């Protein structure tokens, strides 16, 4: 298995033709008020994938995103506000069927950029190529399912209802201006899972793509510009503090969809002058545990935990980030688990079957090294053969055991290929860990008997929002509610929930005195709201 820079990175001519970096038109473009503009100042984006040239390792520049200033940020806000016009803009008052047609037009336009997107995403964040294609396909499916879900919602909610002596028309209406900020690990899927529902519900949206993954998202700008009225969707890039601060401080943002750290979320929210007016849909840190009970099928549990902890180098919010094993089987489990970890293929994301690829985040390897060193100093051991090795921005999966509460890795979200393992004597011992943890997204239980699994399941459902039985944690299928307790999330996302998260119900109501007016208005059939 290649595990040093010399061997892991390729000379340009050795990269299969299909996976070579193409020349994209990525010259500091952004989408403002329906137009794709080019900015004069940019930030160069370098790939985490490097190229071997003679005996040297060379950085590869992928493109540049615009380093916009406060002015362009406020221009994007103005464009969004002008298009929304307090809810009287073309898009906000458009009937659901017409909005859906625009989204369908958008889908038809993006289908042909599938491979282009996957290649660029692979070069930007070093995600294995098949996973980049999967992310694209899953996102298109998500948009299509969102359309179906909205059609059902509209059918159900657009009738006239009578309660006591009241008649009413209830419809979901947009919130106003929505700011969407997705993460680097799923730049397309996680961003679009907020922005498409926000858009289709009639809001005007400003998107700030993540620093890594900004370029592959910009491939979608032409389709957005063609399919939607100007100003309803704007893309801005640059330093978060410089461009997002002014937008939030204006007080004009009605909803924030954000996936990232609690620290940044707090910073953003606290800048809003009317915090109570800002609806927040947040995906924050998680540290999902797996519990291997004494009767678990160890072969199957190991395989599933390796996938759960190490797919895309553990850079998933849903990754398994702490493994707890019953002390009676710890030794046996760890033997199987470590063999599995050490058999993982490390290399470039175009190689078949590769799992371990370079890490895109700056100084990540150093930070993971510090976590490991801290744990080792406090009594943990690196227990897999290749653990602890790193080279450049490649970090080999490292299994640490026994991990205890005085170690940093016990508490922080590592978001990378380090796997802390602890053992436990009985379920009671786990209660303290679970009750005091700040995280509450998901957990996994591995067991072969209901009698053993149930007591833990019944505790976990009150500590996390999804418990996975004999399988790793994951977000999908996207019909399921995706949320978290404690510091892990705010609001719920899913095909069904996101439409509700980015809208609010409004109603026109009449009692006896208003009845005639209500039905006259209906008959008139000129209202955007009161019609059937
Ligand atoms: O980073 C969080 C992703 O939404 C995880 O999605 O669990 O389906 O891989 P997934």
Coordinates of C-alpha atoms and ligand atoms in Angstrom, one line a residue:
X1 CA 0.0 0.0 0.0
X2 CA 1.6 3.4 -1.0
X3 CA 1.9 5.6 2.0
X4 CA 4.3 8.4 1.4
X5 CA 4.1 11.4 -0.7
X6 CA 6.5 10.0 -3.3
X7 CA 4.2 7.1 -4.0
X8 CA 0.8 8.4 -3.2
X9 CA 0.8 11.4 -5.6
X10 CA 1.0 11.0 -9.3
X11 CA 3.0 12.6 -12.1
X12 CA 0.6 14.4 -14.4
X13 CA 1.0 12.0 -17.3
X14 CA 0.2 9.1 -15.1
X15 CA -3.2 10.4 -14.1
X16 CA -5.8 8.6 -16.2
X17 CA -7.0 11.0 -18.9
X18 CA -10.6 11.0 -17.6
X19 CA -9.5 12.3 -14.2
X20 CA -7.1 15.1 -15.3
X21 CA -8.0 18.5 -14.2
X22 CA -9.6 20.3 -17.1
X23 CA -9.5 24.0 -17.7
X24 CA -12.7 25.4 -16.2
X25 CA -13.8 29.0 -16.6
X26 CA -13.5 29.7 -12.9
X27 CA -12.3 33.3 -12.8
X28 CA -13.7 34.9 -9.8
X29 CA -17.4 34.7 -10.8
X30 CA -20.4 35.3 -8.7
X31 CA -24.1 35.5 -9.2
X32 CA -25.7 38.9 -8.5
X33 CA -29.2 39.9 -9.4
X34 CA -29.5 37.4 -12.3
X35 CA -26.1 38.2 -13.8
X36 CA -22.9 36.3 -13.6
X37 CA -20.2 38.9 -12.9
X38 CA -16.4 38.7 -12.7
X39 CA -14.7 40.3 -9.8
X40 CA -11.2 41.9 -10.0
X41 CA -9.9 40.4 -6.8
X42 CA -9.8 36.6 -6.1
X43 CA -8.6 33.9 -3.9
X44 CA -6.6 31.1 -5.5
X45 CA -7.9 27.7 -4.8
X46 CA -5.2 24.9 -4.5
X47 CA -6.1 21.3 -4.7
X48 CA -5.4 18.9 -1.8
X49 CA -4.2 16.6 -4.6
X50 CA -0.7 17.4 -5.5
X51 CA 1.4 16.4 -8.6
X52 CA 4.8 14.8 -8.8
X53 CA 7.2 16.7 -11.0
X54 CA 10.6 15.0 -11.2
X55 CA 11.5 14.7 -7.6
X56 CA 9.3 17.5 -6.4
X57 CA 5.7 17.6 -5.2
X58 CA 3.9 20.5 -6.9
X59 CA 0.7 22.3 -5.8
X60 CA -2.1 22.5 -8.3
X61 CA -4.2 25.6 -8.7
X62 CA -7.8 24.7 -9.5
X63 CA -9.2 28.2 -10.0
X64 CA -10.1 31.3 -8.2
X65 CA -13.2 32.4 -6.4
X66 CA -14.0 36.1 -6.0
X67 CA -12.9 37.7 -2.7
X68 CA -15.9 40.1 -2.6
X69 CA -16.1 43.1 -0.3
X70 CA -18.8 44.5 1.9
X71 CA -20.2 46.4 -1.0
X72 CA -20.9 43.4 -3.2
X73 CA -22.3 41.6 -0.1
X74 CA -24.7 44.4 0.5
X75 CA -25.5 44.5 -3.3
X76 CA -26.6 40.9 -3.0
X77 CA -28.8 41.7 -0.1
X78 CA -30.3 44.6 -2.0
X79 CA -30.9 42.3 -5.0
X80 CA -32.7 39.8 -2.8
X81 CA -34.8 42.5 -1.1
X82 CA -35.7 44.1 -4.4
X83 CA -36.8 40.7 -5.8
X84 CA -38.8 39.8 -2.6
X85 CA -40.4 43.3 -2.3
X86 CA -41.9 42.4 1.1
X87 CA -43.6 39.4 -0.4
X88 CA -45.1 41.2 -3.4
X89 CA -42.2 40.3 -5.8
X90 CA -42.8 38.1 -8.8
X91 CA -41.2 35.0 -7.3
X92 CA -42.7 35.3 -3.8
X93 CA -46.3 35.6 -5.1
X94 CA -45.9 33.1 -8.0
X95 CA -48.3 30.2 -7.7
X96 CA -46.7 26.9 -6.5
X97 CA -47.2 25.2 -9.9
X98 CA -45.3 27.9 -11.7
X99 CA -42.4 27.9 -9.1
X100 CA -42.2 24.1 -9.6
X101 CA -41.9 24.6 -13.4
X102 CA -38.8 26.9 -12.8
X103 CA -37.2 24.2 -10.6
X104 CA -38.0 21.6 -13.2
X105 CA -36.3 23.8 -15.8
X106 CA -33.3 24.1 -13.5
X107 CA -33.0 20.3 -13.1
X108 CA -33.1 19.9 -16.9
X109 CA -30.2 22.4 -17.2
X110 CA -27.9 20.9 -14.6
X111 CA -28.2 17.2 -15.6
X112 CA -25.4 17.7 -18.2
X113 CA -22.9 19.0 -15.7
X114 CA -22.8 15.8 -13.6
X115 CA -19.3 14.6 -14.7
X116 CA -17.9 18.2 -14.8
X117 CA -19.1 18.7 -11.2
X118 CA -17.8 15.4 -9.9
X119 CA -14.3 16.0 -11.4
X120 CA -14.1 19.5 -10.0
X121 CA -15.3 18.5 -6.6
X122 CA -12.8 15.6 -6.5
X123 CA -10.0 18.1 -7.3
X124 CA -11.2 20.6 -4.7
X125 CA -11.9 18.4 -1.7
X126 CA -10.3 15.0 -2.6
X127 CA -13.5 13.1 -2.3
X128 CA -13.4 9.7 -4.1
X129 CA -14.8 10.2 -7.6
X130 CA -17.7 7.7 -7.3
X131 CA -18.9 9.5 -4.1
X132 CA -18.8 12.8 -6.0
X133 CA -21.1 11.3 -8.6
X134 CA -23.3 9.9 -5.8
X135 CA -23.5 13.4 -4.2
X136 CA -24.7 14.8 -7.5
X137 CA -27.3 12.1 -8.1
X138 CA -28.6 12.2 -4.5
X139 CA -29.0 16.0 -4.8
X140 CA -31.0 15.7 -8.1
X141 CA -33.2 13.1 -6.5
X142 CA -33.6 15.4 -3.5
X143 CA -34.8 18.2 -5.7
X144 CA -37.2 15.9 -7.6
X145 CA -38.6 14.6 -4.3
X146 CA -38.9 18.1 -3.0
X147 CA -41.2 18.9 -5.9
X148 CA -43.4 15.9 -5.3
X149 CA -43.5 16.8 -1.6
X150 CA -44.5 20.3 -2.3
X151 CA -47.3 19.2 -4.7
X152 CA -48.7 17.0 -2.0
X153 CA -48.4 19.8 0.6
X154 CA -50.1 22.3 -1.7
X155 CA -52.9 19.9 -2.5
X156 CA -53.6 19.2 1.1
X157 CA -53.4 22.7 2.4
X158 CA -55.0 24.8 -0.3
X159 CA -58.7 23.9 0.5
X160 CA -61.1 26.1 2.5
X161 CA -61.5 24.9 6.0
X162 CA -64.4 25.5 8.4
X163 CA -64.0 25.4 12.2
X164 CA -66.9 26.5 14.5
X165 CA -68.3 29.6 12.7
X166 CA -65.1 30.4 11.0
X167 CA -64.0 29.8 7.4
X168 CA -60.3 30.0 6.5
X169 CA -57.8 29.6 3.7
X170 CA -54.4 28.5 5.1
X171 CA -51.3 28.5 2.9
X172 CA -47.6 28.2 3.5
X173 CA -45.9 31.5 2.6
X174 CA -42.2 32.4 2.3
X175 CA -40.2 33.9 5.2
X176 CA -38.4 36.5 3.2
X177 CA -34.6 36.6 2.8
X178 CA -32.8 33.4 3.5
X179 CA -29.0 33.1 3.9
X180 CA -27.6 29.6 3.2
X181 CA -24.2 28.4 4.2
X182 CA -23.2 24.8 3.6
X183 CA -20.1 22.8 4.6
X184 CA -17.1 21.7 2.6
X185 CA -17.6 18.0 3.0
X186 CA -20.9 17.9 1.0
X187 CA -20.8 21.3 -0.6
X188 CA -23.5 20.5 -3.1
X189 CA -25.9 18.2 -1.2
X190 CA -25.9 20.0 2.1
X191 CA -26.2 23.5 0.5
X192 CA -28.9 22.5 -1.9
X193 CA -30.9 20.6 0.8
X194 CA -31.5 24.0 2.3
X195 CA -31.4 26.3 -0.7
X196 CA -33.8 24.4 -2.9
X197 CA -36.6 24.2 -0.3
X198 CA -36.0 27.8 0.6
X199 CA -36.2 28.9 -3.0
X200 CA -39.2 26.7 -4.0
X201 CA -41.2 28.1 -1.0
X202 CA -40.8 31.6 -2.6
X203 CA -38.0 33.1 -0.5
X204 CA -35.1 35.1 -2.0
X205 CA -31.8 33.4 -1.2
X206 CA -28.2 34.4 -0.7
X207 CA -25.7 31.6 -0.8
X208 CA -22.2 31.7 0.6
X209 CA -20.5 28.5 -0.5
X210 CA -17.8 27.0 1.7
X211 CA -14.2 27.9 1.2
X212 CA -13.3 24.4 -0.1
X213 CA -16.0 23.4 -2.6
X214 CA -16.7 26.9 -3.7
X215 CA -15.7 26.3 -7.3
X216 CA -17.7 23.2 -8.0
X217 CA -20.8 25.0 -6.7
X218 CA -20.2 27.9 -9.1
X219 CA -20.8 25.5 -12.0
X220 CA -24.5 25.8 -11.1
X221 CA -24.7 29.6 -11.4
X222 CA -25.6 29.7 -15.1
X223 CA -28.6 27.4 -14.6
X224 CA -29.8 29.4 -11.6
X225 CA -29.4 32.6 -13.6
X226 CA -31.6 31.2 -16.4
X227 CA -34.2 29.4 -14.5
X228 CA -35.2 31.9 -11.8
X229 CA -36.3 35.6 -11.7
X230 CA -33.4 37.9 -11.1
X231 CA -32.4 38.5 -7.5
X232 CA -34.1 35.5 -6.1
X233 CA -30.8 33.6 -5.9
X234 CA -27.4 35.2 -5.4
X235 CA -24.0 33.6 -4.8
X236 CA -21.3 35.4 -3.0
X237 CA -17.8 34.4 -1.9
X238 CA -15.2 35.8 0.3
X239 CA -14.1 36.2 3.9
X240 CA -17.1 35.3 6.1
X241 CA -16.6 38.2 8.5
X242 CA -16.3 40.8 5.8
X243 CA -19.3 39.8 3.7
X244 CA -21.6 37.9 6.0
X245 CA -21.3 40.2 9.0
X246 CA -22.8 43.3 7.1
X247 CA -25.7 41.2 5.7
X248 CA -26.7 39.8 9.1
X249 CA -26.2 43.2 10.9
X250 CA -28.7 44.8 8.4
X251 CA -31.4 42.9 10.2
X252 CA -33.0 42.0 6.9
X253 CA -32.2 38.2 7.0
X254 CA -35.3 36.2 8.1
X255 CA -33.8 32.7 8.1
X256 CA -30.4 31.3 8.3
X257 CA -29.6 27.8 7.1
X258 CA -26.1 27.0 8.3
X259 CA -24.1 23.8 8.6
X260 CA -20.8 24.2 10.5
X261 CA -19.5 24.9 13.9
X262 CA -21.4 26.2 16.9
X263 CA -18.8 28.9 17.4
X264 CA -19.5 30.4 13.9
X265 CA -23.2 29.9 14.2
X266 CA -23.3 31.9 17.5
X267 CA -21.1 34.6 16.0
X268 CA -23.5 35.0 13.0
X269 CA -26.7 34.9 15.0
X270 CA -25.5 37.3 17.7
X271 CA -24.9 39.9 15.0
X272 CA -28.6 40.1 14.1
X273 CA -30.1 43.2 15.6
X274 CA -33.5 41.4 16.1
X275 CA -32.5 37.9 17.1
X276 CA -36.1 36.9 17.6
X277 CA -36.9 37.6 13.9
X278 CA -34.2 35.2 12.7
X279 CA -35.3 31.6 12.2
X280 CA -32.3 29.3 12.4
X281 CA -31.9 25.9 10.8
X282 CA -28.5 24.6 12.0
X283 CA -26.4 21.5 11.6
X284 CA -23.6 21.7 14.1
X285 CA -21.0 19.5 15.7
X286 CA -21.7 15.8 16.3
X287 CA -19.7 13.0 17.9
X288 CA -21.8 10.0 17.2
X289 CA -20.9 7.0 19.3
X290 CA -21.2 3.3 18.4
X291 CA -21.9 0.8 21.2
X292 CA -20.7 -2.8 20.6
X293 CA -22.5 -5.0 23.0
X294 CA -21.1 -8.3 24.2
X295 CA -23.3 -10.4 21.9
X296 CA -22.6 -8.4 18.7
X297 CA -21.6 -10.1 15.5
X298 CA -18.0 -8.8 15.6
X299 CA -17.1 -9.3 11.9
X300 CA -20.2 -7.4 10.8
X301 CA -19.9 -4.7 13.5
X302 CA -16.2 -4.1 12.6
X303 CA -17.0 -3.7 8.9
X304 CA -19.8 -1.3 9.6
X305 CA -17.8 0.7 12.1
X306 CA -14.9 1.1 9.7
X307 CA -17.2 2.4 7.1
X308 CA -19.0 4.6 9.6
X309 CA -15.8 6.1 11.0
X310 CA -13.7 6.4 7.9
X311 CA -15.8 7.0 4.7
X312 CA -14.4 10.1 3.2
X313 CA -11.7 10.1 5.9
X314 CA -14.3 10.5 8.7
X315 CA -15.2 13.9 7.3
X316 CA -19.0 13.4 7.6
X317 CA -21.1 15.1 10.3
X318 CA -22.8 11.7 10.7
X319 CA -19.5 9.7 11.0
X320 CA -18.9 7.4 14.0
X321 CA -16.6 9.4 16.2
X322 CA -16.3 7.3 19.3
X323 CA -16.5 3.5 19.7
X324 CA -17.6 2.0 23.0
X325 CA -17.0 -1.8 23.4
X326 CA -18.2 -4.1 26.1
X327 CA -15.0 -5.0 28.1
X328 CA -15.7 -8.7 27.7
X329 CA -15.1 -8.5 23.9
X330 CA -12.9 -5.5 23.6
X331 CA -9.7 -7.4 22.7
X332 CA -11.4 -9.6 20.1
X333 CA -13.3 -6.7 18.6
X334 CA -10.2 -4.5 18.4
X335 CA -8.2 -7.2 16.6
X336 CA -10.8 -7.6 13.9
X337 CA -11.4 -3.9 13.7
X338 CA -7.7 -2.9 13.4
X339 CA -7.1 -5.5 10.7
X340 CA -10.0 -4.0 8.8
X341 CA -8.7 -0.5 9.2
X342 CA -5.2 -1.4 8.1
X343 CA -6.5 -3.0 5.0
X344 CA -8.0 0.2 3.7
X345 CA -6.6 1.6 0.5
X346 CA -4.9 4.9 0.7
X347 CA -4.3 7.0 -2.4
X348 CA -5.8 9.3 -4.9
X349 CA -9.6 9.7 -5.2
X350 CA -9.7 8.4 -8.7
X351 CA -8.2 5.0 -7.7
X352 CA -10.7 2.2 -7.5
X353 CA -11.6 1.2 -3.9
X354 CA -9.7 4.0 -2.3
X355 CA -10.9 5.2 1.1
X356 CA -8.0 7.3 2.6
X357 CA -7.4 10.4 0.6
X358 CA -5.6 13.7 1.3
X359 CA -7.2 16.1 3.7
X360 CA -8.3 19.5 2.3
X361 CA -8.3 21.6 5.5
X362 CA -5.3 23.6 6.3
X363 CA -3.2 22.3 9.3
X364 CA -5.6 19.3 9.7
X365 CA -2.8 16.7 9.8
X366 CA -1.0 18.7 12.5
X367 CA -4.2 19.1 14.6
X368 CA -5.0 15.4 14.4
X369 CA -1.4 14.7 15.4
X370 CA -1.9 16.9 18.5
X371 CA -5.1 15.0 19.5
X372 CA -3.3 11.7 19.2
X373 CA -0.2 12.9 21.1
X374 CA -2.4 14.3 23.9
X375 CA -4.2 10.9 24.2
X376 CA -1.0 9.0 24.1
X377 CA 0.6 11.2 26.8
X378 CA -2.5 10.4 28.9
X379 CA -2.3 6.7 28.6
X380 CA -3.9 5.7 25.3
X381 CA -2.1 3.5 22.7
X382 CA -2.1 3.6 18.9
X383 CA -3.3 0.1 18.3
X384 CA -3.4 -0.4 14.5
X385 CA -0.2 -1.1 12.6
X386 CA -0.2 1.9 10.3
X387 CA -1.8 4.3 12.9
X388 CA -0.2 7.6 13.6
X389 CA 1.6 7.8 10.2
X390 CA 1.2 10.9 8.1
X391 CA 2.8 12.4 5.1
X392 CA 2.0 15.9 3.8
X393 CA -1.7 16.2 3.9
X394 CA -2.3 12.4 4.1
X395 CA -3.1 11.0 7.5
X396 CA -3.5 7.3 8.0
X397 CA -6.5 6.1 10.1
X398 CA -5.4 5.8 13.7
X399 CA -7.2 3.8 16.3
X400 CA -6.6 4.9 19.9
X401 CA -7.4 2.7 23.0
X402 CA -8.2 3.1 25.9
X403 CA -9.6 6.6 25.5
X404 CA -10.7 8.3 28.8
X405 CA -12.4 11.5 29.7
X406 CA -9.2 13.4 30.5
X407 CA -8.2 13.3 26.8
X408 CA -9.2 16.0 24.3
X409 CA -10.3 13.4 21.7
X410 CA -13.0 12.2 24.1
X411 CA -14.7 15.6 23.8
X412 CA -13.9 17.3 20.5
X413 CA -15.3 16.4 17.1
X414 CA -12.2 15.2 15.2
X415 CA -13.8 15.3 11.7
X416 CA -11.0 13.1 10.4
X417 CA -9.5 9.7 10.5
X418 CA -8.7 9.2 14.2
X419 CA -10.9 6.7 16.0
X420 CA -11.1 6.8 19.8
X421 CA -12.2 3.5 21.5
X422 CA -13.3 3.1 25.1
X423 CA -14.6 0.0 26.9
X424 CA -17.5 -0.2 29.4
X425 CA -18.6 -2.8 32.0
X426 CA -22.3 -2.2 31.9
X427 CA -24.9 0.1 30.5
X428 CA -25.2 2.1 33.7
X429 CA -21.6 3.1 33.3
X430 CA -22.5 4.7 29.9
X431 CA -25.3 6.9 31.4
X432 CA -22.9 9.5 32.8
X433 CA -21.1 9.8 29.5
X434 CA -24.4 10.1 27.6
X435 CA -26.1 12.5 30.0
X436 CA -23.2 14.9 30.1
X437 CA -22.2 14.8 26.4
X438 CA -22.8 18.1 24.6
X439 CA -23.6 16.2 21.4
X440 CA -26.9 14.6 20.4
X441 CA -27.1 13.8 16.7
X442 CA -27.1 10.0 16.3
X443 CA -25.8 6.7 17.8
X444 CA -25.4 3.1 16.7
X445 CA -26.0 -0.1 18.7
X446 CA -24.5 -3.4 17.6
X447 CA -26.1 -6.5 19.2
X448 CA -27.8 -9.7 18.2
X449 CA -30.5 -9.7 20.9
X450 CA -33.4 -7.4 21.5
X451 CA -33.2 -8.0 25.2
X452 CA -29.7 -6.6 25.4
X453 CA -30.2 -3.7 22.9
X454 CA -33.5 -2.4 24.3
X455 CA -32.3 -0.9 27.6
X456 CA -29.6 1.1 25.7
X457 CA -32.0 2.0 22.9
X458 CA -34.5 3.4 25.4
X459 CA -31.8 5.6 27.0
X460 CA -30.4 6.8 23.6
X461 CA -33.7 7.9 22.1
X462 CA -33.7 10.7 24.7
X463 CA -30.1 11.7 24.2
X464 CA -29.8 11.6 20.3
X465 CA -32.3 12.0 17.5
X466 CA -31.7 8.7 15.6
X467 CA -30.5 5.3 16.9
X468 CA -29.2 3.0 14.2
X469 CA -29.4 -0.8 14.8
X470 CA -26.5 -2.9 13.6
X471 CA -25.6 -0.1 11.1
X472 CA -23.5 3.0 11.0
X473 CA -25.0 6.5 11.5
X474 CA -26.2 8.3 8.4
X475 CA -28.4 11.2 7.2
X476 CA -30.3 9.3 4.5
X477 CA -32.8 8.4 3.2
X478 CA -33.7 12.0 2.9
X479 CA -37.3 11.3 3.7
X480 CA -36.2 10.7 7.3
X481 CA -36.0 13.7 9.7
X482 CA -32.4 14.8 10.1
X483 CA -31.8 16.7 13.3
X484 CA -30.0 16.6 16.6
X485 CA -30.4 17.3 20.3
X486 CA -28.2 19.5 22.6
X487 CA -25.5 21.3 20.6
X488 CA -25.8 19.2 17.5
X489 CA -28.6 20.9 15.6
X490 CA -31.5 23.3 15.5
X491 CA -34.5 22.6 13.4
X492 CA -35.1 19.6 11.2
X493 CA -34.2 18.9 7.7
X494 CA -35.7 16.3 5.3
X495 CA -37.6 16.4 2.0
X496 CA -40.8 17.0 4.1
X497 CA -39.5 19.1 6.9
X498 CA -37.3 21.6 5.0
X499 CA -40.3 22.9 3.1
X500 CA -41.9 23.7 6.5
X501 CA -38.6 25.0 7.9
X502 CA -38.3 27.7 5.2
X503 CA -41.9 28.9 5.2
X504 CA -44.7 29.9 7.6
X505 CA -48.4 29.4 7.5
X506 CA -50.5 32.4 6.9
X507 CA -54.3 32.4 6.9
X508 CA -57.2 34.5 5.8
X509 CA -60.1 34.0 8.2
X510 CA -63.7 35.1 8.4
X511 CA -66.6 34.7 10.8
X512 CA -70.3 35.5 10.0
X513 CA -69.5 39.2 9.4
X514 CA -66.6 38.5 7.0
X515 CA -68.1 35.5 5.2
X516 CA -69.6 37.4 2.3
X517 CA -66.4 39.2 1.7
X518 CA -64.4 36.0 2.0
X519 CA -66.4 34.2 -0.7
X520 CA -66.7 37.3 -2.9
X521 CA -62.9 37.5 -2.9
X522 CA -62.7 33.8 -3.7
X523 CA -65.1 34.3 -6.6
X524 CA -63.1 37.3 -7.9
X525 CA -60.1 34.9 -8.3
X526 CA -57.6 37.7 -8.5
X527 CA -55.9 37.3 -5.2
X528 CA -52.5 35.6 -5.0
X529 CA -53.5 34.0 -1.7
X530 CA -57.2 33.6 -1.5
X531 CA -58.1 31.3 -4.4
X532 CA -58.9 27.7 -5.0
Ligands
LIG1 O1 -21.9 15.5 6.8 C1 -23.1 15.1 6.9 C2 -23.7 14.5 5.7 O2 -25.0 15.0 5.5 C3 -23.8 13.0 5.9 O3 -24.6 12.4 5.0 O4 -24.8 10.4 6.4 O5 -25.7 10.4 4.1 O6 -23.3 10.4 4.4 P1 -24.6 10.8 5.0

